[in-house]
PDB file of C-alpha atoms and ligand atoms in Angstrom:
ATOM      1  CA  MET A  22     -14.994  82.176 105.178  1.00 98.00           C
ATOM      2  CA  ILE A  23     -12.960  84.916 107.267  1.00 98.00           C
ATOM      3  CA  ASP A  24      -9.812  86.356 106.508  1.00 98.00           C
ATOM      4  CA  ILE A  25      -7.874  87.030 110.046  1.00 98.00           C
ATOM      5  CA  GLY A  26      -4.825  88.439 108.418  1.00 98.00           C
ATOM      6  CA  LEU A  27      -4.835  90.957 105.749  1.00 98.00           C
ATOM      7  CA  ASN A  28      -2.144  93.719 105.575  1.00 98.00           C
ATOM      8  CA  LEU A  29      -4.274  96.041 103.286  1.00 98.00           C
ATOM      9  CA  THR A  30      -2.287  99.063 104.181  1.00 98.00           C
ATOM     10  CA  SER A  31       0.835  97.437 102.082  1.00 98.00           C
ATOM     11  CA  SER A  32       2.104  99.554  99.384  1.00 97.00           C
ATOM     12  CA  GLN A  33       1.421  96.470  97.000  1.00 98.00           C
ATOM     13  CA  PHE A  34      -2.031  97.278  97.452  1.00 98.00           C
ATOM     14  CA  ALA A  35      -1.720 101.229  96.809  1.00 97.00           C
ATOM     15  CA  GLY A  36      -4.430 102.235  94.886  1.00 96.00           C
ATOM     16  CA  GLU A  37      -6.417  98.692  94.522  1.00 98.00           C
ATOM     17  CA  GLN A  38      -7.806  98.412  97.685  1.00 98.00           C
ATOM     18  CA  ASP A  39     -11.562  98.506  96.234  1.00 98.00           C
ATOM     19  CA  ALA A  40     -10.818  96.044  93.565  1.00 98.00           C
ATOM     20  CA  ILE A  41      -9.073  93.572  96.504  1.00 98.00           C
ATOM     21  CA  ILE A  42     -12.037  93.985  98.219  1.00 98.00           C
ATOM     22  CA  SER A  43     -14.038  93.259  95.517  1.00 98.00           C
ATOM     23  CA  ARG A  44     -12.219  90.321  94.078  1.00 98.00           C
ATOM     24  CA  ALA A  45     -12.456  88.755  97.832  1.00 98.00           C
ATOM     25  CA  LEU A  46     -16.268  89.446  98.136  1.00 98.00           C
ATOM     26  CA  ALA A  47     -16.207  87.869  94.726  1.00 98.00           C
ATOM     27  CA  ALA A  48     -14.529  84.747  95.923  1.00 98.00           C
ATOM     28  CA  GLY A  49     -16.498  84.016  98.936  1.00 98.00           C
ATOM     29  CA  VAL A  50     -15.127  85.663 101.911  1.00 98.00           C
ATOM     30  CA  GLU A  51     -17.312  86.993 104.274  1.00 98.00           C
ATOM     31  CA  ALA A  52     -14.995  89.361 106.207  1.00 98.00           C
ATOM     32  CA  VAL A  53     -11.587  90.571 106.645  1.00 98.00           C
ATOM     33  CA  ILE A  54      -9.498  91.423 109.687  1.00 98.00           C
ATOM     34  CA  LEU A  55      -7.033  94.269 108.918  1.00 98.00           C
ATOM     35  CA  THR A  56      -3.483  93.655 110.300  1.00 98.00           C
ATOM     36  CA  GLY A  57      -2.216  96.830 112.237  1.00 98.00           C
ATOM     37  CA  THR A  58       1.783  96.517 112.443  1.00 97.00           C
ATOM     38  CA  ASP A  59       2.600  99.789 113.240  1.00 98.00           C
ATOM     39  CA  ILE A  60       0.952 103.172 114.783  1.00 98.00           C
ATOM     40  CA  ALA A  61       0.098 105.088 111.244  1.00 98.00           C
ATOM     41  CA  GLY A  62      -0.686 101.690 109.676  1.00 98.00           C
ATOM     42  CA  SER A  63      -3.174 100.783 112.744  1.00 98.00           C
ATOM     43  CA  ARG A  64      -4.878 104.256 112.356  1.00 98.00           C
ATOM     44  CA  GLU A  65      -5.074 103.367 108.582  1.00 98.00           C
ATOM     45  CA  SER A  66      -6.321  99.700 108.895  1.00 98.00           C
ATOM     46  CA  ALA A  67      -8.977 100.962 111.195  1.00 98.00           C
ATOM     47  CA  GLU A  68      -9.756 103.806 108.615  1.00 98.00           C
ATOM     48  CA  LEU A  69      -9.871 101.455 105.707  1.00 98.00           C
ATOM     49  CA  ALA A  70     -11.913  99.271 107.539  1.00 98.00           C
ATOM     50  CA  ALA A  71     -14.583 101.581 108.219  1.00 98.00           C
ATOM     51  CA  ARG A  72     -15.003 101.738 104.322  1.00 98.00           C
ATOM     52  CA  TRP A  73     -16.349  98.204 104.376  1.00 98.00           C
ATOM     53  CA  PRO A  74     -18.847  98.229 107.279  1.00 97.00           C
ATOM     54  CA  GLY A  75     -19.839  94.773 108.276  1.00 97.00           C
ATOM     55  CA  PHE A  76     -17.396  93.150 106.199  1.00 98.00           C
ATOM     56  CA  ALA A  77     -13.729  94.798 107.367  1.00 98.00           C
ATOM     57  CA  TYR A  78     -12.482  94.911 110.805  1.00 98.00           C
ATOM     58  CA  ALA A  79      -8.951  95.627 111.815  1.00 98.00           C
ATOM     59  CA  THR A  80      -6.512  95.308 114.663  1.00 98.00           C
ATOM     60  CA  ALA A  81      -4.446  97.905 116.328  1.00 98.00           C
ATOM     61  CA  GLY A  82      -0.793  97.242 117.584  1.00 98.00           C
ATOM     62  CA  VAL A  83       2.938  97.253 116.536  1.00 98.00           C
ATOM     63  CA  HIS A  84       4.585  94.206 115.297  1.00 98.00           C
ATOM     64  CA  PRO A  85       8.078  93.460 116.631  1.00 98.00           C
ATOM     65  CA  HIS A  86       9.876  94.612 113.715  1.00 98.00           C
ATOM     66  CA  ASP A  87       8.626  98.302 114.901  1.00 97.00           C
ATOM     67  CA  ALA A  88       9.279  97.750 118.240  1.00 98.00           C
ATOM     68  CA  LYS A  89      11.692 100.283 118.314  1.00 97.00           C
ATOM     69  CA  GLU A  90       9.506 103.301 117.129  1.00 97.00           C
ATOM     70  CA  VAL A  91       7.505 103.094 120.043  1.00 96.00           C
ATOM     71  CA  ASP A  92       7.323 105.921 122.443  1.00 93.00           C
ATOM     72  CA  ALA A  93       5.641 107.213 125.285  1.00 86.00           C
ATOM     73  CA  ALA A  94       2.309 108.617 122.773  1.00 95.00           C
ATOM     74  CA  SER A  95       2.164 105.110 121.425  1.00 97.00           C
ATOM     75  CA  LEU A  96       0.080 103.165 123.723  1.00 97.00           C
ATOM     76  CA  ALA A  97      -2.294 105.835 123.838  1.00 97.00           C
ATOM     77  CA  VAL A  98      -3.163 106.287 120.165  1.00 98.00           C
ATOM     78  CA  LEU A  99      -3.661 102.197 120.547  1.00 98.00           C
ATOM     79  CA  ARG A 100      -5.795 102.574 123.122  1.00 98.00           C
ATOM     80  CA  GLU A 101      -7.982 105.332 121.077  1.00 98.00           C
ATOM     81  CA  LEU A 102      -7.760 103.314 118.292  1.00 98.00           C
ATOM     82  CA  ALA A 103      -9.089 100.339 120.112  1.00 98.00           C
ATOM     83  CA  ALA A 104     -11.908 102.245 120.924  1.00 98.00           C
ATOM     84  CA  LEU A 105     -13.211 102.203 117.531  1.00 98.00           C
ATOM     85  CA  PRO A 106     -16.331  99.677 116.785  1.00 98.00           C
ATOM     86  CA  GLN A 107     -14.196  98.302 114.123  1.00 98.00           C
ATOM     87  CA  VAL A 108     -11.438  97.256 115.952  1.00 98.00           C
ATOM     88  CA  VAL A 109     -11.821  93.813 117.421  1.00 98.00           C
ATOM     89  CA  ALA A 110      -7.949  93.063 118.762  1.00 98.00           C
ATOM     90  CA  ILE A 111      -4.707  94.123 120.104  1.00 98.00           C
ATOM     91  CA  GLY A 112      -1.670  92.998 117.913  1.00 98.00           C
ATOM     92  CA  GLU A 113       0.130  92.397 115.523  1.00 98.00           C
ATOM     93  CA  CYS A 114       2.344  92.237 118.384  1.00 98.00           C
ATOM     94  CA  GLY A 115       5.007  89.518 119.316  1.00 98.00           C
ATOM     95  CA  LEU A 116       8.651  88.712 119.025  1.00 98.00           C
ATOM     96  CA  ASP A 117      10.541  88.112 115.895  1.00 98.00           C
ATOM     97  CA  TYR A 118      13.860  87.064 116.629  1.00 97.00           C
ATOM     98  CA  ASN A 119      14.546  85.699 113.093  1.00 96.00           C
ATOM     99  CA  ARG A 120      14.890  89.260 111.286  1.00 94.00           C
ATOM    100  CA  ASP A 121      16.143  91.062 114.919  1.00 96.00           C
ATOM    101  CA  PHE A 122      14.518  94.392 112.980  1.00 97.00           C
ATOM    102  CA  SER A 123      14.500  95.913 116.688  1.00 97.00           C
ATOM    103  CA  PRO A 124      16.738  95.101 119.729  1.00 98.00           C
ATOM    104  CA  ARG A 125      15.644  92.034 122.059  1.00 98.00           C
ATOM    105  CA  PRO A 126      14.785  94.024 124.906  1.00 98.00           C
ATOM    106  CA  VAL A 127      12.659  96.589 123.293  1.00 98.00           C
ATOM    107  CA  GLN A 128      10.775  93.902 121.521  1.00 98.00           C
ATOM    108  CA  ASP A 129       9.867  92.065 124.665  1.00 98.00           C
ATOM    109  CA  ALA A 130       9.096  95.515 126.549  1.00 98.00           C
ATOM    110  CA  VAL A 131       6.696  96.518 123.675  1.00 98.00           C
ATOM    111  CA  PHE A 132       5.007  92.881 123.242  1.00 98.00           C
ATOM    112  CA  ASP A 133       4.393  93.217 127.371  1.00 98.00           C
ATOM    113  CA  ALA A 134       3.042  96.396 126.945  1.00 98.00           C
ATOM    114  CA  GLN A 135       0.328  95.504 124.350  1.00 98.00           C
ATOM    115  CA  LEU A 136      -0.470  92.685 126.277  1.00 98.00           C
ATOM    116  CA  ALA A 137      -1.309  94.684 129.300  1.00 98.00           C
ATOM    117  CA  LEU A 138      -3.172  96.933 127.344  1.00 98.00           C
ATOM    118  CA  ALA A 139      -5.601  93.834 125.850  1.00 98.00           C
ATOM    119  CA  ALA A 140      -5.822  92.706 129.070  1.00 98.00           C
ATOM    120  CA  GLU A 141      -7.061  96.239 130.465  1.00 98.00           C
ATOM    121  CA  LEU A 142      -9.130  96.473 128.010  1.00 98.00           C
ATOM    122  CA  GLY A 143     -10.671  93.158 127.987  1.00 98.00           C
ATOM    123  CA  MET A 144      -9.703  92.578 123.916  1.00 98.00           C
ATOM    124  CA  PRO A 145      -8.068  89.100 122.307  1.00 98.00           C
ATOM    125  CA  VAL A 146      -4.218  89.590 121.182  1.00 99.00           C
ATOM    126  CA  PHE A 147      -3.427  88.742 117.498  1.00 98.00           C
ATOM    127  CA  LEU A 148       0.012  87.440 118.083  1.00 98.00           C
ATOM    128  CA  HIS A 149       3.273  86.676 115.876  1.00 98.00           C
ATOM    129  CA  CYS A 150       6.251  84.877 116.811  1.00 98.00           C
ATOM    130  CA  ARG A 151       9.210  83.710 114.666  1.00 97.00           C
ATOM    131  CA  ASP A 152      12.422  82.115 116.390  1.00 97.00           C
ATOM    132  CA  ALA A 153      11.393  82.898 119.713  1.00 98.00           C
ATOM    133  CA  HIS A 154       9.222  80.689 121.285  1.00 98.00           C
ATOM    134  CA  ALA A 155      10.197  80.407 124.574  1.00 98.00           C
ATOM    135  CA  ARG A 156      10.444  83.606 125.495  1.00 98.00           C
ATOM    136  CA  PHE A 157       7.213  84.351 123.751  1.00 98.00           C
ATOM    137  CA  ILE A 158       5.586  81.861 125.829  1.00 98.00           C
ATOM    138  CA  GLU A 159       7.249  83.479 129.058  1.00 98.00           C
ATOM    139  CA  ILE A 160       5.950  86.930 128.425  1.00 98.00           C
ATOM    140  CA  LEU A 161       2.889  85.751 127.523  1.00 98.00           C
ATOM    141  CA  ARG A 162       1.746  82.865 129.725  1.00 98.00           C
ATOM    142  CA  PRO A 163       1.276  85.524 132.983  1.00 98.00           C
ATOM    143  CA  TRP A 164      -1.508  87.430 130.858  1.00 98.00           C
ATOM    144  CA  LEU A 165      -3.214  84.565 129.533  1.00 98.00           C
ATOM    145  CA  PRO A 166      -5.856  84.307 132.191  1.00 98.00           C
ATOM    146  CA  ARG A 167      -6.572  87.765 131.741  1.00 98.00           C
ATOM    147  CA  LEU A 168      -6.843  87.884 128.034  1.00 98.00           C
ATOM    148  CA  PRO A 169     -10.342  86.511 126.415  1.00 98.00           C
ATOM    149  CA  GLY A 170      -8.380  84.968 123.678  1.00 98.00           C
ATOM    150  CA  ALA A 171      -5.245  85.130 121.823  1.00 98.00           C
ATOM    151  CA  VAL A 172      -4.350  83.900 118.033  1.00 98.00           C
ATOM    152  CA  LEU A 173      -0.999  83.324 117.050  1.00 98.00           C
ATOM    153  CA  HIS A 174      -1.156  84.249 113.376  1.00 98.00           C
ATOM    154  CA  CYS A 175       1.063  82.460 110.514  1.00 97.00           C
ATOM    155  CA  PHE A 176       2.153  79.736 112.574  1.00 97.00           C
ATOM    156  CA  THR A 177       5.167  78.305 111.359  1.00 95.00           C
ATOM    157  CA  GLY A 178       6.794  76.289 114.662  1.00 96.00           C
ATOM    158  CA  SER A 179       7.709  73.092 115.570  1.00 97.00           C
ATOM    159  CA  ASP A 180       5.744  69.705 116.701  1.00 97.00           C
ATOM    160  CA  ALA A 181       6.671  71.077 120.190  1.00 98.00           C
ATOM    161  CA  GLU A 182       5.714  74.654 120.065  1.00 98.00           C
ATOM    162  CA  LEU A 183       2.266  73.578 118.692  1.00 98.00           C
ATOM    163  CA  ASP A 184       1.563  71.382 121.536  1.00 98.00           C
ATOM    164  CA  GLU A 185       2.716  73.860 123.804  1.00 98.00           C
ATOM    165  CA  CYS A 186       0.750  77.077 122.578  1.00 98.00           C
ATOM    166  CA  LEU A 187      -2.369  74.280 122.344  1.00 98.00           C
ATOM    167  CA  ALA A 188      -1.796  73.197 125.666  1.00 98.00           C
ATOM    168  CA  LEU A 189      -1.869  77.075 126.748  1.00 98.00           C
ATOM    169  CA  GLY A 190      -5.265  77.690 124.779  1.00 98.00           C
ATOM    170  CA  LEU A 191      -3.884  79.643 122.112  1.00 98.00           C
ATOM    171  CA  HIS A 192      -5.797  79.493 118.626  1.00 98.00           C
ATOM    172  CA  ILE A 193      -3.597  78.793 115.515  1.00 98.00           C
ATOM    173  CA  GLY A 194      -3.652  81.088 112.318  1.00 98.00           C
ATOM    174  CA  ILE A 195      -2.654  78.933 109.365  1.00 98.00           C
ATOM    175  CA  THR A 196      -1.666  80.826 106.274  1.00 98.00           C
ATOM    176  CA  GLY A 197      -0.786  80.009 102.427  1.00 97.00           C
ATOM    177  CA  TRP A 198       2.782  78.607 103.913  1.00 97.00           C
ATOM    178  CA  ILE A 199       0.735  75.304 104.161  1.00 97.00           C
ATOM    179  CA  CYS A 200       1.016  75.264 100.116  1.00 96.00           C
ATOM    180  CA  ASP A 201       4.822  75.519 100.155  1.00 94.00           C
ATOM    181  CA  GLU A 202       6.164  72.428  98.408  1.00 89.00           C
ATOM    182  CA  ARG A 203       9.760  73.462  99.869  1.00 89.00           C
ATOM    183  CA  ARG A 204       9.102  74.258 103.734  1.00 90.00           C
ATOM    184  CA  GLY A 205       5.359  73.450 104.085  1.00 93.00           C
ATOM    185  CA  ASP A 206       5.961  69.703 105.174  1.00 95.00           C
ATOM    186  CA  ASP A 207       5.665  70.158 108.838  1.00 95.00           C
ATOM    187  CA  LEU A 208       2.673  72.219 108.642  1.00 97.00           C
ATOM    188  CA  ARG A 209       0.823  70.096 106.525  1.00 96.00           C
ATOM    189  CA  ARG A 210       1.146  67.600 109.218  1.00 96.00           C
ATOM    190  CA  GLN A 211       0.552  69.663 112.225  1.00 97.00           C
ATOM    191  CA  VAL A 212      -2.555  71.053 110.775  1.00 98.00           C
ATOM    192  CA  ALA A 213      -4.067  67.963 111.338  1.00 97.00           C
ATOM    193  CA  ARG A 214      -3.666  68.116 114.881  1.00 97.00           C
ATOM    194  CA  ILE A 215      -5.283  71.170 115.911  1.00 98.00           C
ATOM    195  CA  PRO A 216      -8.766  70.607 117.508  1.00 98.00           C
ATOM    196  CA  ALA A 217     -11.546  72.127 115.312  1.00 98.00           C
ATOM    197  CA  GLY A 218     -12.415  75.315 117.652  1.00 98.00           C
ATOM    198  CA  ARG A 219      -8.652  76.494 117.797  1.00 98.00           C
ATOM    199  CA  LEU A 220      -7.806  76.913 113.981  1.00 98.00           C
ATOM    200  CA  MET A 221      -8.501  79.974 111.853  1.00 98.00           C
ATOM    201  CA  ILE A 222      -7.325  80.750 108.351  1.00 98.00           C
ATOM    202  CA  GLU A 223      -5.673  83.592 106.557  1.00 98.00           C
ATOM    203  CA  THR A 224      -3.679  85.008 103.618  1.00 98.00           C
ATOM    204  CA  ASP A 225      -1.339  87.459 105.337  1.00 98.00           C
ATOM    205  CA  ALA A 226      -1.393  88.735 101.963  1.00 98.00           C
ATOM    206  CA  PRO A 227       0.220  90.487  99.945  1.00 98.00           C
ATOM    207  CA  TYR A 228       3.286  88.205 101.649  1.00 97.00           C
ATOM    208  CA  LEU A 229       3.225  84.251 101.839  1.00 96.00           C
ATOM    209  CA  VAL A 230       1.531  83.738  97.729  1.00 96.00           C
ATOM    210  CA  PRO A 231       0.399  80.091  97.916  1.00 96.00           C
ATOM    211  CA  ARG A 232       3.319  78.972  95.840  1.00 94.00           C
ATOM    212  CA  ASP A 233       0.956  75.982  94.010  1.00 95.00           C
ATOM    213  CA  ILE A 234      -1.367  78.836  92.460  1.00 96.00           C
ATOM    214  CA  ARG A 235      -0.856  78.297  88.657  1.00 94.00           C
ATOM    215  CA  PRO A 236       0.317  80.962  87.195  1.00 94.00           C
ATOM    216  CA  ARG A 237       1.819  81.918  89.905  1.00 93.00           C
ATOM    217  CA  PRO A 238       0.846  85.548  90.967  1.00 96.00           C
ATOM    218  CA  LYS A 239       2.972  88.384  91.941  1.00 95.00           C
ATOM    219  CA  ARG A 240       1.428  88.843  95.090  1.00 97.00           C
ATOM    220  CA  ASN A 241      -0.995  86.971  97.444  1.00 98.00           C
ATOM    221  CA  GLU A 242      -4.339  88.754  98.003  1.00 98.00           C
ATOM    222  CA  PRO A 243      -7.660  87.709 100.099  1.00 98.00           C
ATOM    223  CA  ALA A 244      -9.168  86.103  97.069  1.00 98.00           C
ATOM    224  CA  PHE A 245      -7.231  83.105  97.401  1.00 98.00           C
ATOM    225  CA  LEU A 246      -8.093  82.174 100.707  1.00 98.00           C
ATOM    226  CA  PRO A 247     -10.665  79.498  99.287  1.00 98.00           C
ATOM    227  CA  HIS A 248      -7.660  78.006  97.747  1.00 98.00           C
ATOM    228  CA  ILE A 249      -5.819  78.038 101.155  1.00 98.00           C
ATOM    229  CA  ALA A 250      -9.074  76.827 102.747  1.00 98.00           C
ATOM    230  CA  HIS A 251      -8.871  73.465 100.356  1.00 98.00           C
ATOM    231  CA  ALA A 252      -5.206  72.904 101.298  1.00 97.00           C
ATOM    232  CA  VAL A 253      -5.961  73.169 104.968  1.00 98.00           C
ATOM    233  CA  ALA A 254      -9.054  70.832 104.682  1.00 98.00           C
ATOM    234  CA  ALA A 255      -7.354  68.064 102.565  1.00 97.00           C
ATOM    235  CA  CYS A 256      -4.632  68.064 105.347  1.00 97.00           C
ATOM    236  CA  ARG A 257      -6.661  67.420 108.260  1.00 98.00           C
ATOM    237  CA  GLY A 258      -8.679  64.888 106.177  1.00 98.00           C
ATOM    238  CA  GLU A 259     -11.898  67.273 106.088  1.00 98.00           C
ATOM    239  CA  THR A 260     -14.457  68.742 103.761  1.00 98.00           C
ATOM    240  CA  PRO A 261     -13.610  72.225 103.062  1.00 98.00           C
ATOM    241  CA  ASP A 262     -17.280  72.940 103.909  1.00 98.00           C
ATOM    242  CA  THR A 263     -16.632  71.334 107.483  1.00 98.00           C
ATOM    243  CA  LEU A 264     -13.570  73.396 107.949  1.00 98.00           C
ATOM    244  CA  LEU A 265     -14.921  76.336 106.917  1.00 98.00           C
ATOM    245  CA  ALA A 266     -17.743  75.735 109.274  1.00 98.00           C
ATOM    246  CA  HIS A 267     -15.634  75.678 112.057  1.00 98.00           C
ATOM    247  CA  SER A 268     -12.863  77.964 111.448  1.00 98.00           C
ATOM    248  CA  ARG A 269     -15.714  80.699 110.838  1.00 98.00           C
ATOM    249  CA  ALA A 270     -17.326  80.374 114.258  1.00 98.00           C
ATOM    250  CA  THR A 271     -14.186  79.702 115.724  1.00 98.00           C
ATOM    251  CA  THR A 272     -13.179  83.335 114.458  1.00 98.00           C
ATOM    252  CA  VAL A 273     -16.562  85.109 114.917  1.00 98.00           C
ATOM    253  CA  ALA A 274     -16.001  83.963 118.501  1.00 98.00           C
ATOM    254  CA  LEU A 275     -12.708  85.073 119.612  1.00 98.00           C
ATOM    255  CA  PHE A 276     -13.115  88.531 117.858  1.00 98.00           C
ATOM    256  CA  GLN A 277     -16.635  88.997 118.769  1.00 98.00           C
ATOM    257  CA  LEU A 278     -17.702  89.925 114.819  1.00 98.00           C
ATOM    258  CA  PRO A 279     -21.153  90.699 114.613  1.00 95.00           C
ATOM    259  CA  LEU A 280     -22.125  88.537 112.059  1.00 90.00           C
TER     260      LEU A 280
HETATM  261 ZN1   ZN B   9       3.007  88.209 111.516  1.00 51.35          ZN
END
């Protein structure tokens, strides 16, 4: 199984990256994709990924929260990082109108610029969208024919939003949000409607601790991916082995992982 979203540069993992990766391996995780969320973090993710060749990969991008930090040099750095063999996608990029940490017009422009970069380089994109579906689709749609693929990570939208994403050919990343007894109801129902070949699994660690793990851990980590996979498989009415087989194949194909 492959964790498509691990924020290994998080300060919550400082000094513990080796232990986190060891526990992931022991738990049966086959590969991880480290999420780049700003310029420094994308560089650091690429450097970290190089420590575990064949196991760790990285994305290079700027999260909408950090869009306001982007300057003229930023795209050139992303282009340079994207040329590294362990960097497999542009992102995390998209829109977050929930927290609005960057002004919306700036988020829109920085998202569009990263889609243009991915199209130019022929790379897939790792997408983030919170409370911005209509605008997100409006910006993304014209680029889709020129992108080799796209995954909307940590999907938490409505049924209609899921339908539109699937109709546009997007892949859907499912996190431990599905284990959340307070707010996971929609996702537990929706996940059964994602066809095999479009679904990927992720922890988004250290965020989104699966809330039904006892005792409840203080932070999330990729060793909890099997727990999430079991929850997703149960909601889909398929065996964990079936889920893991198709989600792995989907992930390997989208990110062109040499596994
Ligand atoms: Zn995200």
